[in-house]
C-alpha atoms as one frame of an Amber mdcrd trajectory, in Angstrom:
protein
  20.314 -13.207   0.686  19.003 -12.084   4.080  16.084 -12.968   5.579  14.670
 -16.370   5.595  14.144 -18.358   2.453  10.891 -18.110   0.348   8.384 -20.051
   1.856   7.260 -23.539   0.118   3.413 -24.204  -0.001   2.260 -27.530  -1.750
  -0.974 -28.284  -2.492  -2.455 -31.149  -0.883  -4.482 -32.159  -3.812  -2.156
 -32.023  -6.793   1.372 -31.760  -4.706   2.319 -28.853  -7.180   4.301 -25.906
  -5.242   2.700 -22.655  -4.902   4.527 -19.568  -5.185   3.930 -16.378  -2.784
   1.889 -13.621  -4.443   0.194 -10.474  -3.652   0.370  -8.813  -0.827   2.147
 -11.593   0.993   4.806 -11.484  -1.536   5.071  -7.636  -1.703   5.104  -7.245
   2.079   8.353 -10.143   2.159   9.656  -8.168  -0.428   9.570  -4.647   1.388
  10.928  -6.503   4.804  13.822  -7.695   2.884  14.352  -4.866   0.882  13.985
  -2.973   4.276  16.818  -5.274   5.935  19.231  -4.682   3.338  18.446  -0.830
   3.019  19.107  -0.372   7.041  22.655  -2.712   5.998  23.297  -0.159   3.499
  22.651   2.862   5.350  24.810   1.873   8.187  27.566   0.989   5.775  27.350
   4.180   4.208  27.608   6.112   7.388  30.677   4.050   8.370  32.168   4.619
   4.901  31.446   8.247   5.473  33.178   8.687   8.604  36.302   6.542   7.133
  36.561   9.202   4.484  37.035  12.104   7.331  39.550   9.914   8.874  41.499
  10.062   5.662  41.337   6.135   4.808  40.268   6.336   1.134  40.941   2.609
   0.307  39.050   1.320   3.161  36.126   3.829   2.715  35.697   2.576  -1.050
  35.233  -0.745   0.113  32.556   0.464   2.386  30.917   2.369  -0.426  30.850
  -0.471  -2.838  29.434  -2.811   0.255  26.895  -0.045   0.616  25.943   0.441
  -3.344  25.672  -3.769  -3.219  23.098  -3.359  -0.495  21.255  -0.554  -1.878
  20.793  -2.343  -5.384  19.602  -5.428  -3.607  17.103  -3.376  -1.567  15.909
  -1.504  -5.128  15.285  -4.920  -6.281  13.186  -6.046  -3.319  10.957  -2.753
  -3.322  10.532  -3.659  -6.752   9.291  -6.526  -6.218   6.976  -5.041  -3.455
   5.723  -2.684  -5.748   5.020  -5.076  -8.594   3.251  -7.347  -6.225   0.989
  -5.028  -4.042  -2.463  -5.076  -4.133  -3.272  -2.132  -1.714  -2.301   1.252
  -2.373  -0.635   2.058   0.772   1.880  -0.873   0.330   2.402   0.230  -3.187
   3.315   3.924  -2.081   5.303   3.277   0.523   7.246   0.885  -1.422   7.632
   2.802  -3.934   9.035   5.830  -1.994  11.283   3.316  -0.590  12.543   2.222
  -3.807  13.095   5.790  -5.082  15.529   6.682  -1.972  16.909   3.477  -2.074
  17.818   4.258  -6.145  19.319   7.680  -4.839  21.463   6.613  -1.862  22.675
   3.739  -4.294  23.848   6.454  -7.030  25.536   8.229  -4.288  27.726   5.409
  -2.921  28.473   4.644  -6.283  29.573   8.017  -6.984  31.661   8.193  -3.754
  33.426   4.896  -4.329  34.517   6.815  -7.618  35.561   9.889  -5.532  37.652
   7.784  -3.305  39.295   6.063  -6.169  39.799   9.422  -7.885  41.400  10.865
  -4.828  43.847   7.802  -4.384  45.050   8.294  -8.089  45.727  12.058  -7.477
  42.692  13.127  -9.578  41.210  16.032  -7.605  39.055  17.723 -10.279  37.286
  14.174 -11.104  37.308  13.520  -7.149  35.850  16.903  -6.696  32.967  15.935
  -9.868  32.061  12.882  -7.981  31.850  14.142  -4.787  29.001  17.091  -6.478
  27.337  14.550  -8.245  27.218  12.156  -4.902  25.743  15.110  -2.608  23.338
  15.990  -5.724  22.090  12.320  -5.080  21.989  12.652  -1.350  20.221  15.758
  -1.659  17.442  14.059  -3.916  17.358  11.419  -1.390  16.015  13.642   1.121
  13.037  14.244  -1.122  11.649  10.853  -0.141  11.565  11.089   3.772  12.568
   8.131   6.037  11.934   4.635   4.484   9.404   3.267   6.989  10.033  -0.183
   8.787   7.633  -3.178   7.773   5.984  -2.773  11.159   5.069   0.656  10.682
   3.878  -0.246   6.781   1.534  -3.138   8.578  -0.119  -0.720  10.955  -0.579
   2.076   7.900  -2.054  -0.481   6.093  -4.538  -1.714   9.042  -5.191   1.285
   9.421  -6.279   1.887   5.760  -8.468  -0.899   6.005 -10.093   0.361   9.204
 -11.198   3.726   7.530 -12.112   1.962   4.459 -15.110  -0.035   6.810
């Protein structure tokens, strides 16, 4: 997995290992999800360009890699939603999760499109492309996935406005 390993915290009194939870776990999960999301976006863009070049088999590999990284990012964003203790972190993580899910689905459909095209199944390829376009359009409804730095700044602003 991308990112650093889960930090280990050991109690001085009982030598038990503690696990990260709450806001700290949510922030870590968001950061890891964002890293995977950005890589998946790059792979998706590269694969789309490869389709334009007519290299369908190569593009399918890119779509498959993007789908896998989007899936991983969805898992991390889901963890962030579950662990978050504040509204800003929850809202941003949920929005990122929904957008990454749409893009994951689009990458899956685009992979299917390239395979169907290679098999000469143009009707099926067109349907897959249409389905992918619908998911890409749906993804635009969730805006931009903010960087972890932007998230921390927004959370700090929220805390300041509450005081």
